[in-house]
N, CA, C and O atoms as a printed pandas DataFrame, in Angstrom:
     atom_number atom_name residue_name chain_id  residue_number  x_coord  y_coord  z_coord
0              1         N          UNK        A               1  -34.366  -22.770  103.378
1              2        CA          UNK        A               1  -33.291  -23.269  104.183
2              3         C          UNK        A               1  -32.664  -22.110  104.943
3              4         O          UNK        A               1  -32.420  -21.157  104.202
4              5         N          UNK        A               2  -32.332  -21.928  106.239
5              6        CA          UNK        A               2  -32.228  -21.504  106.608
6              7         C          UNK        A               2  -30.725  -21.775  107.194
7              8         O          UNK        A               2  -30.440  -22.750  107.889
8              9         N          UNK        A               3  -29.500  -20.397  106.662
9             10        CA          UNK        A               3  -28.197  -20.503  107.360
10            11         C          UNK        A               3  -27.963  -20.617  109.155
11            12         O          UNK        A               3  -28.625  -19.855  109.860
12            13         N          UNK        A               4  -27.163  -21.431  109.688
13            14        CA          UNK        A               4  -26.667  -20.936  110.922
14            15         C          UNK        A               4  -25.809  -20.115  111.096
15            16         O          UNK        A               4  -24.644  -20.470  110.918
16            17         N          UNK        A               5  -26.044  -19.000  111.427
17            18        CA          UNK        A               5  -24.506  -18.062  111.539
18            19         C          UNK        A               5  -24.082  -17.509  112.998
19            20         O          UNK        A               5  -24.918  -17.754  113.867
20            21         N          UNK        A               6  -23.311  -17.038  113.281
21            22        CA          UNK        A               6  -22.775  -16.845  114.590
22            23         C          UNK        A               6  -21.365  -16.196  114.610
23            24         O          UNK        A               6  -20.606  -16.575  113.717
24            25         N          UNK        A               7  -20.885  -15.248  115.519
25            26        CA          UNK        A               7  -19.816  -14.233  115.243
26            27         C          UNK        A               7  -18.468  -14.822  116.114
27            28         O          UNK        A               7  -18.011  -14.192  117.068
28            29         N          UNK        A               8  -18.050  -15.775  115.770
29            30        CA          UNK        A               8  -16.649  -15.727  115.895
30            31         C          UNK        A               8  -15.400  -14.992  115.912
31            32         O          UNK        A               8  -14.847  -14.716  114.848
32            33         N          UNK        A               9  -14.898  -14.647  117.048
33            34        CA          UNK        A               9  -13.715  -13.476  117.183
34            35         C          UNK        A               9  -13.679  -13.021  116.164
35            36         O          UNK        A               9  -12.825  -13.086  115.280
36            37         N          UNK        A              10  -14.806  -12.426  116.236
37            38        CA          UNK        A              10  -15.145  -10.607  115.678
38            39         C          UNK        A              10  -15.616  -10.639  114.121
39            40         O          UNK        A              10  -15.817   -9.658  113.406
40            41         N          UNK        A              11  -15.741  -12.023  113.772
41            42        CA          UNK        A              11  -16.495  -12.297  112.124
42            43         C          UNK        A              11  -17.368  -13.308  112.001
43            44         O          UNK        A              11  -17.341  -14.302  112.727
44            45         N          UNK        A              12  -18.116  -13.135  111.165
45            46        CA          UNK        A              12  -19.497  -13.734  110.887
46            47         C          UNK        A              12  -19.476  -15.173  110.411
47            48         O          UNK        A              12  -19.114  -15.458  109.270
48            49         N          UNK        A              13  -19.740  -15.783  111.009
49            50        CA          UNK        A              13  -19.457  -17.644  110.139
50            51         C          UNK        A              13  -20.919  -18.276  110.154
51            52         O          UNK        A              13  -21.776  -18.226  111.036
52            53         N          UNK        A              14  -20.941  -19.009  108.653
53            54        CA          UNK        A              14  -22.119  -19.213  108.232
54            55         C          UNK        A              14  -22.012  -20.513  107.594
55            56         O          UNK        A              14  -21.829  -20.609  106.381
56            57         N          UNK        A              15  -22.114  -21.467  108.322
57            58        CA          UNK        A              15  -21.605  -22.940  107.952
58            59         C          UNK        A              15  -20.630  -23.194  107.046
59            60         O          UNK        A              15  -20.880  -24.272  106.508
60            61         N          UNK        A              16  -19.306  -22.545  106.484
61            62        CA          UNK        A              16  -19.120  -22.912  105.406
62            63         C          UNK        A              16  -19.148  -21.915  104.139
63            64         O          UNK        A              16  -18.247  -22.181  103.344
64            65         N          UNK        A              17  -19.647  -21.255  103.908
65            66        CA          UNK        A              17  -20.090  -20.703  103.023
66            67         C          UNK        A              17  -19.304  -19.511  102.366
67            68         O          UNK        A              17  -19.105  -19.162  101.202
68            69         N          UNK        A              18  -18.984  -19.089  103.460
69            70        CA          UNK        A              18  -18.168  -17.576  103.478
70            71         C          UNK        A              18  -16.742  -18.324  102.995
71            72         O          UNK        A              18  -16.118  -17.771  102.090
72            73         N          UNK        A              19  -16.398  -19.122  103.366
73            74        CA          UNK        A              19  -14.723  -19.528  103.319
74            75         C          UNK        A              19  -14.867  -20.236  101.676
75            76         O          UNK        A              19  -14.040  -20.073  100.779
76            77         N          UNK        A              20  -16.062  -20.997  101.586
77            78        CA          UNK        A              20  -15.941  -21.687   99.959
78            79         C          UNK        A              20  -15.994  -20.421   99.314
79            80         O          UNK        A              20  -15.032  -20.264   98.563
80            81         N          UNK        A              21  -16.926  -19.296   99.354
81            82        CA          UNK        A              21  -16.940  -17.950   98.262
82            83         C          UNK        A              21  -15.621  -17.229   98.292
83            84         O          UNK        A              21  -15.342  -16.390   97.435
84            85         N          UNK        A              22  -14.703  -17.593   99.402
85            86        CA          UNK        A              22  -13.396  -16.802   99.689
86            87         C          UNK        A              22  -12.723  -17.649   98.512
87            88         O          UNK        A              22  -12.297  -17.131   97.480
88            89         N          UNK        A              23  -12.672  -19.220   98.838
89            90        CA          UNK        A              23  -12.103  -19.848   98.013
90            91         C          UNK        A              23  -12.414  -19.690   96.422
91            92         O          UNK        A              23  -11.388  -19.736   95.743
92            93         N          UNK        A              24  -13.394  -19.545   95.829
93            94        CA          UNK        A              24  -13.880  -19.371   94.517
94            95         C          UNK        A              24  -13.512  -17.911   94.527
95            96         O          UNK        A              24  -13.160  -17.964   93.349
96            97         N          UNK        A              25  -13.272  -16.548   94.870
97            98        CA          UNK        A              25  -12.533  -16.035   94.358
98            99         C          UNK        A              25  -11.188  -15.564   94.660
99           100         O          UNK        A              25  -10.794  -14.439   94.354
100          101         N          UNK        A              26  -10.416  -16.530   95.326
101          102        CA          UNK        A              26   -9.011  -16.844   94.986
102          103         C          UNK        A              26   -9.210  -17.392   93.609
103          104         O          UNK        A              26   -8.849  -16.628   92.714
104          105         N          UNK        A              27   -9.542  -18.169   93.360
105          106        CA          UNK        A              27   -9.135  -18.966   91.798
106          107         C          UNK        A              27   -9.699  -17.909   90.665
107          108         O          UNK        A              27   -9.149  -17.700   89.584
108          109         N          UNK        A              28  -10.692  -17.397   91.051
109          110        CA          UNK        A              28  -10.854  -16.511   89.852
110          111         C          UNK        A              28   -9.474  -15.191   89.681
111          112         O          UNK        A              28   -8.805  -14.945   88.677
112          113         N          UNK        A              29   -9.425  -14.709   90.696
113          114        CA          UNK        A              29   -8.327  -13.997   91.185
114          115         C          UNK        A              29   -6.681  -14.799   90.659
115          116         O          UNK        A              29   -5.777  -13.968   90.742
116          117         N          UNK        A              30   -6.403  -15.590   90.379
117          118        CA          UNK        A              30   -5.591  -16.542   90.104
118          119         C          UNK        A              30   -5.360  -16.562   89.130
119          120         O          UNK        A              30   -4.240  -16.181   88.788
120          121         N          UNK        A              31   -6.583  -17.157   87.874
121          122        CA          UNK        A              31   -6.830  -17.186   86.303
122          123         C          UNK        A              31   -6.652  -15.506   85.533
123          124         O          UNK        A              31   -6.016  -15.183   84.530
124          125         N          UNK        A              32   -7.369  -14.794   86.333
125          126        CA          UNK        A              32   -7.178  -13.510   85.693
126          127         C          UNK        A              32   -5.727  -12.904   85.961
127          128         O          UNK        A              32   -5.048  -12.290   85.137
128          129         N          UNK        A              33   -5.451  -13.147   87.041
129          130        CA          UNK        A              33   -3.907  -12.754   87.441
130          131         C          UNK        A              33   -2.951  -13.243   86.075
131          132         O          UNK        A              33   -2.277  -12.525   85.337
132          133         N          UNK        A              34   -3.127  -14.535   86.034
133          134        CA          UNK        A              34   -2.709  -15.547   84.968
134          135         C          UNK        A              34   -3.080  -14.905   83.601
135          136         O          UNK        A              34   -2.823  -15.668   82.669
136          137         N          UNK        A              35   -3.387  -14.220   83.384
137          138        CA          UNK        A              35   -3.949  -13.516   82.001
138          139         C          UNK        A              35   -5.749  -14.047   81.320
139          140         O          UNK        A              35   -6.407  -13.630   80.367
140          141         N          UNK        A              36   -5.907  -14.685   81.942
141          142        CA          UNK        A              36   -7.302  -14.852   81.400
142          143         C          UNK        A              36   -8.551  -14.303   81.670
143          144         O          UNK        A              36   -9.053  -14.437   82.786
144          145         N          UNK        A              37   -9.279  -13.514   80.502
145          146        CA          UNK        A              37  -10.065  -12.887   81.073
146          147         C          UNK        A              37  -11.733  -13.175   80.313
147          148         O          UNK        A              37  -11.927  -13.720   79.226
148          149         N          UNK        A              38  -12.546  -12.751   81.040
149          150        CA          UNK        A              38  -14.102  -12.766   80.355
150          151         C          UNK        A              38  -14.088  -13.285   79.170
151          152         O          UNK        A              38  -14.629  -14.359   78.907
152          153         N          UNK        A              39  -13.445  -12.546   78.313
153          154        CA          UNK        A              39  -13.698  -12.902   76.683
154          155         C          UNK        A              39  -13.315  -14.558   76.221
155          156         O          UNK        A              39  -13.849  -15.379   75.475
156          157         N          UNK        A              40  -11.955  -14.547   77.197
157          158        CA          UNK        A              40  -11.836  -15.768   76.899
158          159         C          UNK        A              40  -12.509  -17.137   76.992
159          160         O          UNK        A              40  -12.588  -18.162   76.314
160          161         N          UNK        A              41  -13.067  -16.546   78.442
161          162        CA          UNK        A              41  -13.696  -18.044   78.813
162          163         C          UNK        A              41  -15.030  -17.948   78.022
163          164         O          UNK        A              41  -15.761  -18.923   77.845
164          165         N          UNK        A              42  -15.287  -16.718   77.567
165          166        CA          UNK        A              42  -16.786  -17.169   76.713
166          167         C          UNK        A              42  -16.639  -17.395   75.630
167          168         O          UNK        A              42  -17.637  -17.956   75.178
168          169         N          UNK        A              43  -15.816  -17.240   74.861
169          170        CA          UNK        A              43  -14.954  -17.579   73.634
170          171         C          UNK        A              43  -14.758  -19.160   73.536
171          172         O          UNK        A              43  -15.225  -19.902   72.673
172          173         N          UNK        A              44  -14.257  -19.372   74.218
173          174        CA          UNK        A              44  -13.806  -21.028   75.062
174          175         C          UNK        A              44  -15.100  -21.712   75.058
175          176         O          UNK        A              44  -15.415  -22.685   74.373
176          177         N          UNK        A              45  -15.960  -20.940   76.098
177          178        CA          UNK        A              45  -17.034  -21.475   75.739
178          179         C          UNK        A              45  -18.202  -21.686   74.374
179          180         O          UNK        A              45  -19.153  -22.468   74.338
180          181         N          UNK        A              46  -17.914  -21.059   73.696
181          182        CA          UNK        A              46  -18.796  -21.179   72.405
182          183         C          UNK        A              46  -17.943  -22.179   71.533
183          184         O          UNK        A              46  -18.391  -23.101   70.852
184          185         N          UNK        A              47  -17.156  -21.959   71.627
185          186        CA          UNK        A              47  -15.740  -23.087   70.910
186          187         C          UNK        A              47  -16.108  -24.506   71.132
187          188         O          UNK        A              47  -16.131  -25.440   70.330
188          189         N          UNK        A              48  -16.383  -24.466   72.353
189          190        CA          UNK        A              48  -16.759  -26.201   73.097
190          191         C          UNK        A              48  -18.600  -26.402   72.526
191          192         O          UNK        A              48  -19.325  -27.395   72.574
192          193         N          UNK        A              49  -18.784  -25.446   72.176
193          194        CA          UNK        A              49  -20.369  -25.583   71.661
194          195         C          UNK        A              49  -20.455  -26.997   70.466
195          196         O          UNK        A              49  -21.055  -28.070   70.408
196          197         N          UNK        A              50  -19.326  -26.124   69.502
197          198        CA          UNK        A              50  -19.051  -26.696   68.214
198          199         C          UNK        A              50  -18.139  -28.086   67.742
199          200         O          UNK        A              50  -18.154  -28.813   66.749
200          201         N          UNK        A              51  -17.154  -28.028   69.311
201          202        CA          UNK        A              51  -16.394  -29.239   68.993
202          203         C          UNK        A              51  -17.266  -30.259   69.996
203          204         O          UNK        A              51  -17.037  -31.469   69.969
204          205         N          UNK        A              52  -18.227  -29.720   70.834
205          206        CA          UNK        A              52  -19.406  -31.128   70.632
206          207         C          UNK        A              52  -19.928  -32.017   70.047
207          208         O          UNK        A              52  -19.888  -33.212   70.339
208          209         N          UNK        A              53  -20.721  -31.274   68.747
209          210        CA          UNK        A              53  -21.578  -31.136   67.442
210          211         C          UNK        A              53  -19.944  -32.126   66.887
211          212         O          UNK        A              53  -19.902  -33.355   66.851
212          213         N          UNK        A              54  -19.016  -31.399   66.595
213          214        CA          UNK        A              54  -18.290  -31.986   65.700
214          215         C          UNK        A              54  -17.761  -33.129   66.162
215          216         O          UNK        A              54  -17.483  -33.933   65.273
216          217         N          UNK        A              55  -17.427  -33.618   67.764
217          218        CA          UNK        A              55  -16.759  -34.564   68.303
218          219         C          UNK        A              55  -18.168  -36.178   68.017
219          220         O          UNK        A              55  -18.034  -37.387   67.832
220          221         N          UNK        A              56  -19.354  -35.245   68.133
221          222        CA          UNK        A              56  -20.701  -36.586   67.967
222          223         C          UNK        A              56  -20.279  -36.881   66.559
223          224         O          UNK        A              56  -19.601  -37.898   66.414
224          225         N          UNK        A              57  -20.695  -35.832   64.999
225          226        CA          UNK        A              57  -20.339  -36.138   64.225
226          227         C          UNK        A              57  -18.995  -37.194   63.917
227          228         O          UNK        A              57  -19.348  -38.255   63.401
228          229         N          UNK        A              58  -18.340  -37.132   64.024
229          230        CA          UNK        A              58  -16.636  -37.726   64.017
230          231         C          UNK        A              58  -17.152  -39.091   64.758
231          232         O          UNK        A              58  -17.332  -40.073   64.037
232          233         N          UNK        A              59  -17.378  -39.191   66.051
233          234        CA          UNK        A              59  -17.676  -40.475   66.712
234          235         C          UNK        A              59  -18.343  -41.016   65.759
235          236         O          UNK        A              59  -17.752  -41.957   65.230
236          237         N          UNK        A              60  -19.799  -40.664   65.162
237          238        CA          UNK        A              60  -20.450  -41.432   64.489
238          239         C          UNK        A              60  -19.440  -41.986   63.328
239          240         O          UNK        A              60  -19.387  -43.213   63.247
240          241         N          UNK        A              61  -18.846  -41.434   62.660
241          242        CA          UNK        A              61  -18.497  -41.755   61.381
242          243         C          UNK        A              61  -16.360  -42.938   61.373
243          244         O          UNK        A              61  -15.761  -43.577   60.507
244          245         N          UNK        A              62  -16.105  -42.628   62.638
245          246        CA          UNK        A              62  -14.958  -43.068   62.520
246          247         C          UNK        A              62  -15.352  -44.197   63.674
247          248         O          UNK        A              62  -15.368  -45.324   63.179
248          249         N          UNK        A              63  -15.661  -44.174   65.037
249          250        CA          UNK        A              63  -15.918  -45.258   65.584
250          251         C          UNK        A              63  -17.096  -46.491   65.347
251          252         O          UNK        A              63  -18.266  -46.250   65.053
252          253         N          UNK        A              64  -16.574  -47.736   65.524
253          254        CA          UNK        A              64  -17.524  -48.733   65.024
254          255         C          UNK        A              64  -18.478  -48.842   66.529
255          256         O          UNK        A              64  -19.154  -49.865   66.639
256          257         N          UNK        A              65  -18.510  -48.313   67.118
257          258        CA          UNK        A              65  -19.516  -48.189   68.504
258          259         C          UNK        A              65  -20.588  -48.032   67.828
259          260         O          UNK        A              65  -21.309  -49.029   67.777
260          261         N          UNK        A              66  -20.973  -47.022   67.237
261          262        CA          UNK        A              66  -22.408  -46.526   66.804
262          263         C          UNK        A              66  -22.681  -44.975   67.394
263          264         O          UNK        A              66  -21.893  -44.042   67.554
264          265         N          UNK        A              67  -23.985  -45.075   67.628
265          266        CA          UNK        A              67  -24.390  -43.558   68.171
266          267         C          UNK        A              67  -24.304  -43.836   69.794
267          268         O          UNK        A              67  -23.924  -42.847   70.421
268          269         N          UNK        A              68  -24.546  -44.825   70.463
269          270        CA          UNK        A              68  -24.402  -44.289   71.955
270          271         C          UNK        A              68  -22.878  -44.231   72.545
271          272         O          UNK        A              68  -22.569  -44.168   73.735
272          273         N          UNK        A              69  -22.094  -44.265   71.532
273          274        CA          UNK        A              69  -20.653  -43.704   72.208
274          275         C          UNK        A              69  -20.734  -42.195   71.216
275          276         O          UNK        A              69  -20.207  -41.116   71.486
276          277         N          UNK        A              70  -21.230  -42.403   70.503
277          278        CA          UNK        A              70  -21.045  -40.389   69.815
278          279         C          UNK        A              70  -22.138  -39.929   70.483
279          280         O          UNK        A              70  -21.783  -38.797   70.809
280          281         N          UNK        A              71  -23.444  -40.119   70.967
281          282        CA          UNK        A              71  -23.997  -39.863   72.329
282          283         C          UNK        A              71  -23.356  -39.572   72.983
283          284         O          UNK        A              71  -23.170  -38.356   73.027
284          285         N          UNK        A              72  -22.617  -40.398   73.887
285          286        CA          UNK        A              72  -21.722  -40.417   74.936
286          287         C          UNK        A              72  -20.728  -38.823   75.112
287          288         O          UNK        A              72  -20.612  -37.980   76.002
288          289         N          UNK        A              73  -20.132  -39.025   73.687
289          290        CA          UNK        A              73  -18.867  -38.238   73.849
290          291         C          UNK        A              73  -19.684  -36.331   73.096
291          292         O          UNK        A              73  -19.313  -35.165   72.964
292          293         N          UNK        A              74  -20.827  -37.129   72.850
293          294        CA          UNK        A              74  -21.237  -35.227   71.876
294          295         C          UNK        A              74  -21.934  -34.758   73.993
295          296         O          UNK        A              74  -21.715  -33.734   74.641
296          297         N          UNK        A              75  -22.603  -35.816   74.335
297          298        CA          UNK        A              75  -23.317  -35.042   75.458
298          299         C          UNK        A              75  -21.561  -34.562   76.999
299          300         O          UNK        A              75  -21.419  -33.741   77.905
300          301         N          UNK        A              76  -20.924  -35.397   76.551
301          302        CA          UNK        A              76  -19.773  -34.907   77.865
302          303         C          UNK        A              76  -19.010  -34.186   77.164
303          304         O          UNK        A              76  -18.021  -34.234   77.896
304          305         N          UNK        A              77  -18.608  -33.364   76.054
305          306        CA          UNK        A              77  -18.162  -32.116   75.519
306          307         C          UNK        A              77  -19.532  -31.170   76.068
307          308         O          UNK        A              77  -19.152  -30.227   76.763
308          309         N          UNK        A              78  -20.557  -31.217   75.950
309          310        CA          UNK        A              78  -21.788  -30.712   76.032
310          311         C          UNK        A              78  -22.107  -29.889   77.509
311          312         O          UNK        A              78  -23.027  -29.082   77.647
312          313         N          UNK        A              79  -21.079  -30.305   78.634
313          314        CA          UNK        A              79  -21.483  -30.015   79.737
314          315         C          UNK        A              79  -20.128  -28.617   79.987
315          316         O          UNK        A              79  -20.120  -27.664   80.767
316          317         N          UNK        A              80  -19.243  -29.012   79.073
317          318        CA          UNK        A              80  -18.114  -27.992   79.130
318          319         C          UNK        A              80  -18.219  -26.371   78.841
319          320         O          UNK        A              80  -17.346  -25.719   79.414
320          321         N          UNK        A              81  -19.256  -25.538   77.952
321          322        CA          UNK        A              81  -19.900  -24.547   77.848
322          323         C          UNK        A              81  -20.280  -23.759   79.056
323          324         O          UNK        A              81  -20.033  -22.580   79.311
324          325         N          UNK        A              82  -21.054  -24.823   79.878
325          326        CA          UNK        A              82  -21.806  -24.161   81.482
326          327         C          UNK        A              82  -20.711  -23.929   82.254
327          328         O          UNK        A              82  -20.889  -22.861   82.841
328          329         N          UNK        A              83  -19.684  -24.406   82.530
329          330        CA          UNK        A              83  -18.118  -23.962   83.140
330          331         C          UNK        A              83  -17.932  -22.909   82.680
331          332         O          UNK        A              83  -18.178  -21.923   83.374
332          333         N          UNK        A              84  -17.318  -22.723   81.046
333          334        CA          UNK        A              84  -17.014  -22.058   81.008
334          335         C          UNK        A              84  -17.483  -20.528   80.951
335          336         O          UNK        A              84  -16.786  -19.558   81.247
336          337         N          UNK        A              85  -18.985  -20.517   80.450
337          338        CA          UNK        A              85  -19.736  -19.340   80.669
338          339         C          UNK        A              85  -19.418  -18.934   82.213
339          340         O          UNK        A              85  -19.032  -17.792   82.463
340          341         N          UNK        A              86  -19.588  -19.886   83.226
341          342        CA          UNK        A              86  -19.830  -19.496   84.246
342          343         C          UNK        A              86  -18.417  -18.968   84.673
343          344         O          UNK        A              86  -18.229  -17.933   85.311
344          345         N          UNK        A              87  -17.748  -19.569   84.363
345          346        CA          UNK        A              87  -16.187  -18.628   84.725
346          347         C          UNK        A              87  -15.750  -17.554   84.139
347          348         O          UNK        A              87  -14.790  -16.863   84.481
348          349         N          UNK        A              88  -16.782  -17.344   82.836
349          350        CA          UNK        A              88  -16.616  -15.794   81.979
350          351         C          UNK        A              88  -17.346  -14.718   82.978
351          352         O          UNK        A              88  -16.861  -13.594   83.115
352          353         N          UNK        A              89  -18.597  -15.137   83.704
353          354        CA          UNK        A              89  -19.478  -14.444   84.283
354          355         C          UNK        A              89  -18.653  -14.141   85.272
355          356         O          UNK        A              89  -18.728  -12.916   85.365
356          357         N          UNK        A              90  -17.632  -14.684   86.361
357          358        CA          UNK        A              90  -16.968  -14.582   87.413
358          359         C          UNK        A              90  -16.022  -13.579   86.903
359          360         O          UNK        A              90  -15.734  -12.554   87.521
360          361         N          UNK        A              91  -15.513  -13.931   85.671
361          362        CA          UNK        A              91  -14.143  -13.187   85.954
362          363         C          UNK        A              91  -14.646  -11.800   85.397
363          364         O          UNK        A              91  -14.019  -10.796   85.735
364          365         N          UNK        A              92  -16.079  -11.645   84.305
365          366        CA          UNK        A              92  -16.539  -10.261   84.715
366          367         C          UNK        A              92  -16.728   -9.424   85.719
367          368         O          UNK        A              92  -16.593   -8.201   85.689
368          369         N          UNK        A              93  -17.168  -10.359   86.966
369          370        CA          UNK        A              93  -17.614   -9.877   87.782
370          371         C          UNK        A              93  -16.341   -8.975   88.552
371          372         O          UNK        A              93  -16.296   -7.844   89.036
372          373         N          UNK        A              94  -15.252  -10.193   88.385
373          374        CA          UNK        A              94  -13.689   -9.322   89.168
374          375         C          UNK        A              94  -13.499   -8.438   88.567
375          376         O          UNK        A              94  -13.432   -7.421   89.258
376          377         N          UNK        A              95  -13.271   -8.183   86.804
377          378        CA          UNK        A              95  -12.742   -7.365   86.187
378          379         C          UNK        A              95  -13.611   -6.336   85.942
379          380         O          UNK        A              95  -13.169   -5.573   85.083
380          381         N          UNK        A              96  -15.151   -5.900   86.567
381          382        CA          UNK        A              96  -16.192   -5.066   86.792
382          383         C          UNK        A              96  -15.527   -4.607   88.247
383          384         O          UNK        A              96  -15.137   -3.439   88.213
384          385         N          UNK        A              97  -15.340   -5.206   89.374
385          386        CA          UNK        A              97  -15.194   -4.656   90.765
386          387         C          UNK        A              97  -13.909   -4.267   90.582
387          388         O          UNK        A              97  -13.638   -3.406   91.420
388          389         N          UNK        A              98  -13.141   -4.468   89.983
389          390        CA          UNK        A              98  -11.080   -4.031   89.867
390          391         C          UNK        A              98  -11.484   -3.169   88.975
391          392         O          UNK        A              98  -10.918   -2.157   89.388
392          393         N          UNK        A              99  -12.246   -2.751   87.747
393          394        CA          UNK        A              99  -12.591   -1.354   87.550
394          395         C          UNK        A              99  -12.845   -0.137   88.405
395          396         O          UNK        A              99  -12.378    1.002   88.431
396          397         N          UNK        A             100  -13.617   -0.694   88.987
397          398        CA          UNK        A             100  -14.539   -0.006   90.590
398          399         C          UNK        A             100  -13.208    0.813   91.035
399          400         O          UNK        A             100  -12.919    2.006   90.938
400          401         N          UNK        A             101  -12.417   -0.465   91.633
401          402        CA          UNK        A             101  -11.441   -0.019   92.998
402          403         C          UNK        A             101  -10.590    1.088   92.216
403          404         O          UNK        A             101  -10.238    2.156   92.718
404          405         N          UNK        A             102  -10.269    0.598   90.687
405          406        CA          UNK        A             102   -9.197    1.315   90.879
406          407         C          UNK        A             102   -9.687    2.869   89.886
407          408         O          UNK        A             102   -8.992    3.653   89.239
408          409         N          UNK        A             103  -11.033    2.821   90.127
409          410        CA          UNK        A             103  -11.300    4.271   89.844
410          411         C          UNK        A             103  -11.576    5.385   90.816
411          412         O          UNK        A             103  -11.747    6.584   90.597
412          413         N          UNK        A             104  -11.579    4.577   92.161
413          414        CA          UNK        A             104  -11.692    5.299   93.754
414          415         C          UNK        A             104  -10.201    6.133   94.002
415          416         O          UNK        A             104  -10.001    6.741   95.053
């Protein structure tokens, strides 16, 4: 796939793209500002590993649904891990480059 890009008073625009990555790190920029950092969100994330496992368990045994609502609820805890890894990986990435700057 191939970007369209083109230089708009005096900067590079690329369908879109440049302004959503601006936007994704404002918010990372935001959360860490906010005190949260790497450890946490991977922390967070391994946490949500277990209250998956434990939220299927529990469904099975307290709701009269059966297994496709502890299905249900073990696989949508299940998707919460990949967030949060991925927002541990981001806010490494800030708190790797804000090392950088402020050793210049």
């Amino acid at each position: 796939m191939e970007l369209h890009t083109e230089r708009v008073e005096g900067r590079q625009v690329d369908d879109g793209l440049t302004e959503a990555l601006e936007g994704i790190k404002s918010i990372v920029k935001l959360l860490h500002d906010k005190g949260l950092r790497s450890e946490h969100a991977n922390t967070i994330a391994c946490l949500t590993i277990g209250l998956s496992v434990a939220s299927w368990v529990t469904s099975m045994k307290v709701e009269p649904a059966g297994i496709n609502r502890a299905d249900r609820w073990g696989i949508f805890i299940a998707t919460w891990p990949a967030t949060w890894f991925g927002l541990g990986q981001a806010l490494a990435r800030y708190e790797d480059a804000d090392e950088q700057q402020r050793a210049v």
